[in-house]
Amino acid sequence: INFSCAKYFILSIIFILNFILCLRKDCAFCPPRVLHPQHREMSVHLGDKVNLECKVEGHPVPRVTWVLPNYVHVAAGSRAGRYTIQPNGTLAIQQVSVYDQGPYVCRASNEYGSSLLSILVNVIAYPPKITNGPPSVTYAKRGVAVQLNCVATGIPKVELAWETPDKIRLAANAKPKLFENKYLLPQGSLIIQNPTQRDAGIYRCTARNAIGFDSKATVLNVCRVPVYNFHRFAYHPFQAFRKCIQFFFFYIEDQFTTTISSGHFTLES
């Protein structure tokens, strides 16, 4: 009998028996096996926390090591900045940034072999964009509430704020807020109650997140004259003319009243 052939035959028998015992999970030694698909892809939002699982089996218990997109190796039970490997092999990433995007490789190994798991992480993020903002000019009637809208989208969550003509910053949060005669809603709309000439000026809405910012401004004009829709009188020239004259005299009276109240009107002898 060829001794070499007998040796390989015996080793083959041992390997087959060990493989059968591995299937029964009562083997003396088993190479590592990852209990997930070997190639996965997932998407996460910027700033979120993410857990990358790497469940393995084998005997002796496999050692788990993660290789980050920047080729840094992190062993199980250790911590590297925002990266932590839990005892069960899960890689936890705190406050995901755009630099965390890329492939992550989990390597499980023991004395009898190794197994790999690859996870491609995509980080979703885009700067704020105001989708419903105020017009460039807003007209309000004195004493009648006016609403300035400001709605924005973005990932991570967008922070909305208004800047008033006197440079006061009003930040929106989960609850409505009242600042003098200004009412700020959680979604970002600003309501000015009982507006006067003191409320006139430039109002700017800003939307910010970790990626960037967007802004839109409007000039608020507060007047006492009524605002007419002259298109209604397009086919009635006489009525349109009468409304124009009425509008003109209202405007002159309003400007005269404003000048007197502001103290800029003087009489020369």
Coordinates of C-alpha atoms in Angstrom, one line a residue:
I1 CA 0.0 0.0 0.0
N2 CA 1.3 3.4 -1.0
F3 CA 1.7 5.3 2.3
S4 CA 1.2 8.7 0.6
C5 CA -2.1 7.6 -0.9
A6 CA -3.2 6.2 2.5
K7 CA -2.4 9.5 4.3
Y8 CA -4.5 11.6 1.8
F9 CA -7.3 9.1 2.1
I10 CA -7.4 9.3 5.9
L11 CA -7.2 13.2 5.7
S12 CA -10.1 13.1 3.2
I13 CA -12.2 11.0 5.5
I14 CA -11.4 13.3 8.4
F15 CA -12.4 16.4 6.4
I16 CA -15.7 14.8 5.2
L17 CA -16.6 13.8 8.8
N18 CA -15.7 17.2 10.1
F19 CA -17.9 18.8 7.3
I20 CA -20.8 16.6 8.3
L21 CA -20.3 17.5 11.9
C22 CA -20.2 21.2 11.0
L23 CA -23.6 20.9 9.4
R24 CA -24.8 19.4 12.7
K25 CA -23.0 22.3 14.6
D26 CA -21.2 20.0 17.0
C27 CA -17.8 19.8 15.4
A28 CA -14.5 20.1 17.1
F29 CA -13.2 22.6 14.6
C30 CA -15.0 24.5 11.8
P31 CA -13.8 27.3 9.5
P32 CA -15.7 30.6 9.8
R33 CA -18.9 31.2 7.9
V34 CA -20.7 34.5 7.4
L35 CA -24.4 34.3 7.9
H36 CA -25.2 37.1 5.5
P37 CA -25.1 37.5 1.7
Q38 CA -21.4 38.2 0.9
H39 CA -22.2 41.4 -1.0
R40 CA -24.7 44.0 0.2
E41 CA -25.5 47.6 -0.4
M42 CA -27.3 50.1 1.9
S43 CA -28.1 53.8 1.9
V44 CA -28.1 56.0 5.0
H45 CA -28.8 59.7 5.7
L46 CA -26.1 62.1 6.6
G47 CA -25.8 62.5 10.4
D48 CA -27.6 59.3 11.2
K49 CA -26.3 56.3 13.2
V50 CA -25.8 53.1 11.3
N51 CA -25.1 49.5 12.4
L52 CA -23.4 47.1 10.0
E53 CA -24.0 43.5 11.1
C54 CA -21.5 40.7 10.5
K55 CA -22.9 37.5 12.1
V56 CA -20.5 34.6 11.8
E57 CA -20.2 31.0 13.1
G58 CA -17.3 28.6 13.4
H59 CA -15.2 26.8 16.0
P60 CA -13.1 28.1 17.6
V61 CA -15.0 31.3 17.7
P62 CA -13.9 33.4 14.8
R63 CA -12.1 36.7 15.3
V64 CA -13.9 39.6 13.5
T65 CA -12.1 42.6 12.0
W66 CA -13.5 45.4 9.9
V67 CA -11.7 47.2 7.1
L68 CA -13.0 50.7 6.6
P69 CA -13.1 52.6 3.2
N70 CA -9.8 54.3 4.2
Y71 CA -8.2 50.9 4.7
V72 CA -8.0 51.3 8.5
H73 CA -8.4 48.0 10.4
V74 CA -10.7 47.9 13.5
A75 CA -10.7 44.7 15.6
A76 CA -13.7 43.4 17.5
G77 CA -14.2 45.0 21.0
S78 CA -12.2 48.1 20.0
R79 CA -13.1 51.7 19.2
A80 CA -11.7 54.1 16.6
G81 CA -13.2 57.6 16.7
R82 CA -16.8 57.3 15.6
Y83 CA -16.4 53.6 14.8
T84 CA -17.1 50.9 17.4
I85 CA -17.2 47.1 16.9
Q86 CA -19.6 45.4 19.3
P87 CA -18.9 41.9 20.8
N88 CA -21.3 40.3 18.3
G89 CA -19.2 41.7 15.4
T90 CA -21.6 44.6 14.5
L91 CA -19.8 47.8 13.3
A92 CA -21.5 50.9 14.7
I93 CA -20.9 54.3 13.1
Q94 CA -22.0 57.5 14.9
Q95 CA -23.1 60.6 13.0
V96 CA -22.4 59.4 9.5
S97 CA -20.6 61.9 7.3
V98 CA -20.0 62.0 3.5
Y99 CA -16.5 60.7 4.2
D100 CA -18.0 57.4 5.5
Q101 CA -19.2 56.5 2.1
G102 CA -17.6 53.4 0.5
P103 CA -17.0 49.7 0.9
Y104 CA -16.8 48.1 4.4
V105 CA -15.3 44.6 4.6
C106 CA -15.9 42.2 7.5
R107 CA -13.3 39.5 7.9
A108 CA -13.9 36.5 10.2
S109 CA -11.0 34.1 10.8
N110 CA -9.8 31.3 13.0
E111 CA -7.2 28.7 12.8
Y112 CA -9.0 26.8 10.0
G113 CA -9.9 29.5 7.6
S114 CA -11.5 32.9 7.0
S115 CA -14.7 34.4 5.4
L116 CA -15.4 37.8 4.1
L117 CA -18.5 40.1 4.0
S118 CA -18.6 43.3 1.9
I119 CA -21.1 46.1 2.4
L120 CA -21.2 49.2 0.2
V121 CA -22.5 52.2 2.1
N122 CA -24.0 55.2 0.3
V123 CA -24.5 58.4 2.2
I124 CA -27.5 60.4 1.1
A125 CA -27.2 64.2 1.5
Y126 CA -28.1 67.3 -0.3
P127 CA -28.1 71.0 0.6
P128 CA -31.2 73.0 1.5
K129 CA -33.5 74.3 -1.2
I130 CA -36.3 76.7 -0.4
T131 CA -39.3 75.2 -2.4
N132 CA -41.9 77.7 -1.2
G133 CA -40.5 81.1 -0.4
P134 CA -41.8 84.7 -0.3
P135 CA -42.0 86.8 -3.4
S136 CA -39.4 89.6 -3.9
V137 CA -42.0 92.2 -2.8
T138 CA -44.9 91.8 -0.4
Y139 CA -47.7 94.3 0.0
A140 CA -49.6 94.4 3.3
K141 CA -52.5 96.5 4.4
R142 CA -52.0 98.3 7.6
G143 CA -53.7 96.5 10.5
V144 CA -54.3 93.3 8.4
A145 CA -52.2 90.2 9.2
V146 CA -49.8 89.1 6.5
Q147 CA -48.1 85.7 6.1
L148 CA -44.6 85.1 4.7
N149 CA -44.0 81.5 3.7
C150 CA -40.7 79.6 3.8
V151 CA -40.6 75.9 3.2
A152 CA -37.3 74.0 2.4
T153 CA -36.1 70.5 1.8
G154 CA -32.7 69.0 2.5
I155 CA -30.8 66.1 4.2
P156 CA -29.8 66.3 7.0
K157 CA -32.7 68.1 8.5
V158 CA -33.0 71.8 7.5
E159 CA -33.0 74.6 10.1
L160 CA -35.2 77.5 9.2
A161 CA -34.9 81.1 10.5
W162 CA -36.1 84.6 9.6
E163 CA -34.1 87.8 9.8
T164 CA -36.3 90.9 10.4
P165 CA -35.5 94.4 9.2
D166 CA -34.0 95.3 12.6
K167 CA -31.6 92.3 12.3
I168 CA -33.4 90.1 14.8
R169 CA -33.0 86.4 14.1
L170 CA -36.1 84.2 14.6
A171 CA -35.4 80.5 14.5
A172 CA -38.2 78.0 13.9
N173 CA -38.5 74.9 16.1
A174 CA -41.1 72.2 17.0
K175 CA -43.5 74.7 18.7
P176 CA -44.9 78.0 17.5
K177 CA -43.1 81.1 18.8
L178 CA -44.4 84.6 19.4
F179 CA -42.1 87.6 19.1
E180 CA -44.0 90.9 19.7
N181 CA -46.5 90.9 16.9
K182 CA -44.7 88.2 14.9
Y183 CA -45.8 84.6 15.0
L184 CA -43.4 82.0 13.7
L185 CA -44.9 78.6 12.8
P186 CA -42.9 75.3 13.1
Q187 CA -42.9 74.8 9.3
G188 CA -41.2 78.2 8.8
S189 CA -44.0 80.5 7.9
L190 CA -43.9 84.0 9.6
I191 CA -47.2 85.7 10.4
I192 CA -47.0 89.5 11.1
Q193 CA -50.1 90.5 13.0
N194 CA -51.4 94.1 12.9
P195 CA -48.6 95.3 10.7
T196 CA -47.6 99.0 10.8
Q197 CA -44.8 101.1 9.1
R198 CA -42.5 99.9 11.8
D199 CA -42.8 96.4 10.4
A200 CA -41.9 97.4 6.8
G201 CA -38.5 96.5 5.4
I202 CA -36.5 93.5 4.3
Y203 CA -37.3 90.0 5.7
R204 CA -34.9 87.2 4.8
C205 CA -35.6 83.5 5.3
T206 CA -32.5 81.2 5.6
A207 CA -32.4 77.4 5.4
R208 CA -29.3 75.7 6.7
N209 CA -27.9 72.2 7.3
A210 CA -24.4 70.6 7.4
I211 CA -24.1 70.7 3.6
G212 CA -25.0 74.3 2.8
F213 CA -27.7 76.9 2.9
D214 CA -30.3 78.7 0.9
S215 CA -32.1 82.0 1.4
K216 CA -34.8 84.2 0.0
A217 CA -35.7 87.8 0.8
T218 CA -38.8 89.9 0.4
V219 CA -39.4 93.6 0.9
L220 CA -42.5 94.2 3.0
N221 CA -44.4 97.4 2.1
V222 CA -47.1 98.3 4.6
C223 CA -49.7 100.8 3.3
R224 CA -53.1 102.2 4.2
V225 CA -54.3 102.4 0.7
P226 CA -56.5 99.5 -0.6
V227 CA -55.0 97.3 -3.2
Y228 CA -57.2 97.0 -6.3
N229 CA -57.3 94.4 -9.0
F230 CA -57.5 96.7 -12.1
H231 CA -57.9 93.7 -14.4
R232 CA -61.5 93.5 -13.2
F233 CA -62.2 96.8 -14.9
A234 CA -60.4 96.1 -18.2
Y235 CA -63.7 96.3 -20.1
H236 CA -65.1 99.2 -18.0
P237 CA -62.8 102.3 -18.8
F238 CA -64.8 104.7 -16.7
Q239 CA -64.7 102.5 -13.6
A240 CA -61.0 101.8 -14.1
F241 CA -60.3 105.6 -14.4
R242 CA -62.4 106.3 -11.2
K243 CA -60.5 103.6 -9.2
C244 CA -57.2 105.0 -10.4
I245 CA -58.1 108.5 -9.2
Q246 CA -59.3 107.1 -5.9
F247 CA -56.1 105.1 -5.5
F248 CA -54.0 108.2 -6.3
F249 CA -55.6 110.3 -3.6
F250 CA -55.4 107.5 -1.1
Y251 CA -51.7 107.2 -1.8
I252 CA -51.1 111.0 -1.5
E253 CA -52.9 111.1 1.8
D254 CA -50.9 108.1 3.1
Q255 CA -47.6 109.5 2.1
F256 CA -48.5 112.9 3.7
T257 CA -49.6 111.2 7.0
T258 CA -46.4 109.1 7.0
T259 CA -44.2 112.2 6.5
I260 CA -45.9 114.2 9.2
S261 CA -45.7 111.3 11.7
S262 CA -42.0 110.7 11.0
G263 CA -41.1 114.4 11.7
H264 CA -39.5 115.0 8.3
F265 CA -42.0 117.6 7.1
T266 CA -41.0 121.2 7.7
L267 CA -42.5 124.6 6.7
E268 CA -40.3 127.3 5.4
S269 CA -41.2 131.0 5.8

